[in-house]
Short mmCIF file of C-alpha atoms and ligand atoms in Angstrom, two decimals:
data_model
loop_
_atom_site.label_atom_id
_atom_site.label_comp_id
_atom_site.label_asym_id
_atom_site.label_seq_id
_atom_site.Cartn_x
_atom_site.Cartn_y
_atom_site.Cartn_z
CA MET A 1 0.00 0.00 0.00
CA THR A 2 1.31 3.46 -0.79
CA ALA A 3 2.17 5.79 2.09
CA PRO A 4 -0.25 8.59 2.87
CA ARG A 5 0.59 11.83 1.12
CA LEU A 6 1.11 13.51 4.50
CA GLU A 7 1.41 11.91 7.90
CA ALA A 8 1.85 13.16 11.46
CA ALA A 9 3.20 10.56 13.86
CA GLY A 10 3.30 11.29 17.60
CA LEU A 11 3.69 15.03 17.11
CA THR A 12 4.40 16.98 20.28
CA PHE A 13 4.85 20.73 20.40
CA ARG A 14 4.77 23.57 22.91
CA TYR A 15 5.66 27.24 22.54
CA ASP A 16 6.90 28.30 25.98
CA ALA A 17 4.32 26.88 28.33
CA ALA A 18 5.18 23.78 30.31
CA THR A 19 2.18 21.88 28.97
CA PRO A 20 2.41 20.84 25.34
CA LEU A 21 -0.21 22.38 23.09
CA VAL A 22 0.04 19.40 20.75
CA GLU A 23 0.79 16.08 22.41
CA GLU A 24 1.52 12.79 20.67
CA TRP A 25 -0.81 13.71 17.83
CA SER A 26 -1.05 11.36 14.87
CA ALA A 27 -3.07 11.54 11.66
CA SER A 28 -2.80 10.49 8.04
CA PHE A 29 -3.91 12.50 5.04
CA ARG A 30 -4.34 10.75 1.73
CA ALA A 31 -3.98 12.16 -1.74
CA GLY A 32 -7.43 13.09 -3.00
CA GLU A 33 -9.12 13.92 0.29
CA VAL A 34 -10.23 17.18 1.86
CA VAL A 35 -9.99 16.93 5.64
CA GLY A 36 -11.52 19.50 7.95
CA VAL A 37 -9.85 20.24 11.30
CA THR A 38 -12.23 21.77 13.81
CA GLY A 39 -12.21 22.62 17.50
CA PRO A 40 -12.47 25.53 19.91
CA SER A 41 -10.29 28.64 19.57
CA GLY A 42 -6.91 28.30 21.21
CA ARG A 43 -6.85 24.51 20.92
CA GLY A 44 -3.86 24.62 18.58
CA LYS A 45 -5.40 24.21 15.14
CA SER A 46 -3.25 26.88 13.47
CA THR A 47 -0.19 25.57 15.27
CA LEU A 48 -0.90 22.11 13.94
CA LEU A 49 -1.16 23.49 10.43
CA TYR A 50 2.24 25.21 10.87
CA LEU A 51 3.71 21.90 12.04
CA LEU A 52 2.22 20.04 9.07
CA GLY A 53 3.41 22.83 6.77
CA LEU A 54 6.98 22.55 8.10
CA MET A 55 6.99 26.09 9.47
CA LEU A 56 7.42 24.88 13.04
CA LYS A 57 9.57 21.97 14.15
CA PRO A 58 7.96 19.46 16.51
CA ARG A 59 9.62 18.75 19.88
CA ALA A 60 8.95 15.08 19.21
CA GLY A 61 7.33 12.99 16.54
CA GLU A 62 7.50 13.08 12.77
CA VAL A 63 5.92 14.68 9.74
CA ARG A 64 6.20 12.44 6.68
CA LEU A 65 5.63 13.39 3.08
CA ASP A 66 4.92 10.33 0.93
CA GLY A 67 6.42 8.20 3.69
CA VAL A 68 9.63 10.24 4.02
CA PRO A 69 10.31 12.07 7.31
CA VAL A 70 10.70 15.77 6.48
CA HIS A 71 10.22 17.62 9.80
CA GLY A 72 13.90 17.49 10.74
CA LEU A 73 15.38 18.82 7.50
CA THR A 74 17.42 22.02 7.55
CA ASP A 75 15.55 25.33 7.29
CA GLY A 76 16.68 25.67 3.67
CA ALA A 77 15.57 22.17 2.72
CA ARG A 78 12.18 22.69 4.36
CA ALA A 79 11.75 26.01 2.58
CA HIS A 80 12.59 24.31 -0.70
CA LEU A 81 10.10 21.52 -0.03
CA ARG A 82 7.42 24.04 0.95
CA ALA A 83 7.93 25.98 -2.24
CA HIS A 84 7.71 22.89 -4.41
CA ASN A 85 5.16 20.70 -2.69
CA PHE A 86 3.07 22.76 -0.30
CA GLY A 87 0.48 25.48 -0.62
CA PHE A 88 -0.41 27.41 2.51
CA VAL A 89 -3.27 29.82 3.08
CA PHE A 90 -2.73 31.81 6.28
CA GLN A 91 -5.71 32.86 8.33
CA ASP A 92 -5.00 36.55 7.77
CA ALA A 93 -3.92 35.97 4.12
CA ALA A 94 -0.42 37.33 4.97
CA LEU A 95 0.08 39.07 1.64
CA ASP A 96 3.24 41.06 1.04
CA GLN A 97 2.06 44.68 1.26
CA SER A 98 4.93 46.01 -0.83
CA ARG A 99 4.08 43.98 -3.95
CA THR A 100 1.11 44.01 -6.30
CA VAL A 101 -1.59 41.37 -6.01
CA LEU A 102 -0.27 39.64 -9.14
CA ASP A 103 3.26 39.52 -7.74
CA ASN A 104 1.94 38.08 -4.49
CA VAL A 105 0.28 35.28 -6.44
CA LEU A 106 3.48 34.67 -8.43
CA GLU A 107 5.66 34.61 -5.32
CA THR A 108 6.16 30.85 -5.00
CA VAL A 109 6.87 30.33 -8.68
CA LEU A 110 9.44 33.13 -8.62
CA TYR A 111 10.99 31.70 -5.45
CA ARG A 112 11.32 28.36 -7.22
CA GLY A 113 13.18 30.08 -10.02
CA GLY A 114 10.23 29.58 -12.39
CA ASP A 115 9.47 31.76 -15.36
CA ARG A 116 7.42 34.85 -14.58
CA LYS A 117 5.95 35.19 -18.07
CA ALA A 118 5.00 31.52 -18.30
CA SER A 119 3.17 31.66 -14.97
CA THR A 120 1.44 35.02 -15.37
CA GLY A 121 -1.34 33.59 -17.56
CA ARG A 122 -2.19 30.90 -15.02
CA ALA A 123 -2.03 33.45 -12.17
CA GLU A 124 -4.48 35.68 -14.04
CA GLU A 125 -6.77 32.73 -14.69
CA LEU A 126 -6.83 31.93 -10.98
CA LEU A 127 -7.54 35.56 -10.04
CA GLU A 128 -10.41 35.50 -12.54
CA GLN A 129 -11.74 32.20 -11.19
CA PHE A 130 -11.78 33.67 -7.68
CA GLY A 131 -13.39 36.92 -8.77
CA VAL A 132 -10.43 39.15 -7.90
CA SER A 133 -8.91 39.72 -11.33
CA LEU A 134 -9.65 43.44 -11.31
CA ARG A 135 -7.32 43.74 -8.39
CA ALA A 136 -4.22 42.24 -10.02
CA ASN A 137 -2.31 45.52 -10.10
CA ALA A 138 -3.57 46.78 -6.77
CA LYS A 139 -1.48 46.55 -3.63
CA PRO A 140 -2.85 44.29 -0.88
CA GLY A 141 -3.61 47.38 1.26
CA GLN A 142 -6.24 48.34 -1.31
CA VAL A 143 -8.25 45.11 -1.17
CA SER A 144 -10.80 43.89 1.36
CA GLY A 145 -10.19 41.06 3.81
CA GLY A 146 -12.33 38.68 1.75
CA GLN A 147 -10.46 39.61 -1.43
CA ALA A 148 -7.11 39.15 0.32
CA GLN A 149 -8.22 35.68 1.40
CA ARG A 150 -9.09 34.70 -2.17
CA ILE A 151 -5.79 36.15 -3.44
CA ALA A 152 -3.99 34.02 -0.84
CA MET A 153 -5.83 30.98 -2.25
CA CYS A 154 -4.61 31.85 -5.74
CA ARG A 155 -1.04 32.12 -4.42
CA ALA A 156 -1.30 28.73 -2.72
CA LEU A 157 -2.77 27.05 -5.82
CA LEU A 158 -0.46 28.49 -8.47
CA GLY A 159 2.30 26.01 -7.66
CA ASP A 160 -0.13 23.05 -8.00
CA PRO A 161 0.77 21.80 -4.50
CA GLN A 162 0.64 18.15 -3.43
CA VAL A 163 -0.30 19.32 0.04
CA LEU A 164 -2.68 22.23 0.49
CA LEU A 165 -3.07 23.63 4.00
CA ALA A 166 -5.65 26.34 4.56
CA ASP A 167 -6.47 28.18 7.78
CA GLU A 168 -10.08 29.42 7.81
CA PRO A 169 -10.09 30.03 4.04
CA THR A 170 -13.78 30.96 3.98
CA GLY A 171 -13.72 33.02 7.19
CA ASN A 172 -14.38 36.40 5.53
CA LEU A 173 -16.40 35.26 2.54
CA ASP A 174 -20.01 35.43 1.41
CA PRO A 175 -21.63 32.08 0.49
CA GLU A 176 -20.99 32.49 -3.23
CA SER A 177 -17.27 33.20 -2.83
CA SER A 178 -17.05 30.43 -0.23
CA ASP A 179 -18.41 28.01 -2.80
CA VAL A 180 -15.67 28.97 -5.25
CA VAL A 181 -13.05 28.36 -2.57
CA VAL A 182 -14.50 25.01 -1.46
CA ASN A 183 -14.77 23.86 -5.07
CA ALA A 184 -11.11 24.80 -5.57
CA LEU A 185 -10.09 22.78 -2.49
CA HIS A 186 -11.83 19.74 -3.98
CA GLN A 187 -10.32 20.37 -7.42
CA GLN A 188 -6.84 20.39 -5.92
CA ALA A 189 -7.62 17.15 -4.07
CA ALA A 190 -8.83 15.64 -7.35
CA ARG A 191 -5.42 16.55 -8.80
CA GLY A 192 -3.85 14.29 -6.18
CA ALA A 193 -3.28 16.69 -3.30
CA ALA A 194 -3.95 16.05 0.35
CA VAL A 195 -6.02 19.05 1.45
CA ILE A 196 -6.24 19.99 5.12
CA VAL A 197 -8.39 22.86 6.19
CA VAL A 198 -8.89 24.44 9.61
CA THR A 199 -12.39 25.83 9.79
CA HIS A 200 -15.33 26.90 11.91
CA ASP A 201 -17.55 27.23 8.84
CA PRO A 202 -20.35 24.60 8.99
CA ALA A 203 -20.88 24.81 5.22
CA LEU A 204 -17.22 23.96 4.62
CA VAL A 205 -17.19 21.22 7.28
CA ALA A 206 -20.22 19.67 5.58
CA ARG A 207 -18.31 19.45 2.31
CA CYS A 208 -15.13 17.91 3.77
CA ASP A 209 -14.55 14.21 3.10
CA ARG A 210 -13.59 13.75 6.72
CA ARG A 211 -13.36 15.78 9.88
CA ILE A 212 -10.86 15.74 12.75
CA GLU A 213 -12.02 17.42 15.95
CA LEU A 214 -9.20 18.73 18.16
P1 LIG B 1 -6.33 27.81 17.29
O1 LIG B 1 -5.92 27.88 15.85
O2 LIG B 1 -6.97 26.50 17.65
O3 LIG B 1 -7.16 28.99 17.73
P2 LIG B 1 -3.55 28.45 17.83
O4 LIG B 1 -2.70 27.38 17.29
O5 LIG B 1 -3.67 29.72 17.07
O6 LIG B 1 -4.99 27.84 18.17
O7 LIG B 1 -3.03 28.85 19.30
C1 LIG B 1 -3.02 27.92 20.36
C2 LIG B 1 -2.40 28.55 21.59
O8 LIG B 1 -1.03 28.81 21.37
C3 LIG B 1 -3.04 29.86 22.00
O9 LIG B 1 -3.16 29.89 23.40
C4 LIG B 1 -2.06 30.89 21.51
O10 LIG B 1 -2.09 32.04 22.32
C5 LIG B 1 -0.73 30.17 21.64
N1 LIG B 1 0.25 30.65 20.65
C6 LIG B 1 0.04 30.75 19.32
N2 LIG B 1 1.15 31.21 18.69
C7 LIG B 1 2.07 31.42 19.66
C8 LIG B 1 3.43 31.88 19.66
N3 LIG B 1 4.05 32.23 18.52
N4 LIG B 1 4.07 31.95 20.85
C9 LIG B 1 3.48 31.58 22.00
N5 LIG B 1 2.19 31.14 22.08
C10 LIG B 1 1.50 31.05 20.92
#
């Protein structure tokens, strides 16, 4: 049997507090599924997403990508892996305020050393799909929270990630825009990605293939 696309095995993590926020947590995420992670505020959902996205290193346990442990790689190697295999949508979108919307979307491809011209068409298509194409030349400071969230989705999807991690991606959206986002999560799963989404949104939870309550 093939290994899960992404796997957490016995993950333990704490910031400064004596009690671990995440303790011996294990879960498997298969290619093709959209998994919802739910639970009360402060439980550690975002932290878990950072651990799965290789932005934080666990104190114990492993994160495996296609069966290969990747949590302990050097910062550079993890950054490389993130740029090539992961898409991440931060809760607050986390767009770079100094660049245009289009350049924000192109960020990962440029970081990878990809061709700007070759990727611009696809970036524009994504912005169109998410209803934010008119904003391509705007700076993130000029767009609304809901628009920023959709732009962050475009950025995460442009690299066609094998693992897509999204933190409350429909948090600021009306039902119609939410639908576009949820459809895109499923489309990426259908392309072979493991999709993990932290959410409080009942409509999104209802459309996840599986739910993990923290
Ligand atoms: P959730 O996403 O479930 O709301 P978080 O992962 O955002 O939970 O946060 C869990 C706990 O960890 C909270 O009590 C939060 O204050 C704390 N926390 C989050 N980030 C940090 C940090 N960088 N340093 C110290 N504590 C943090």
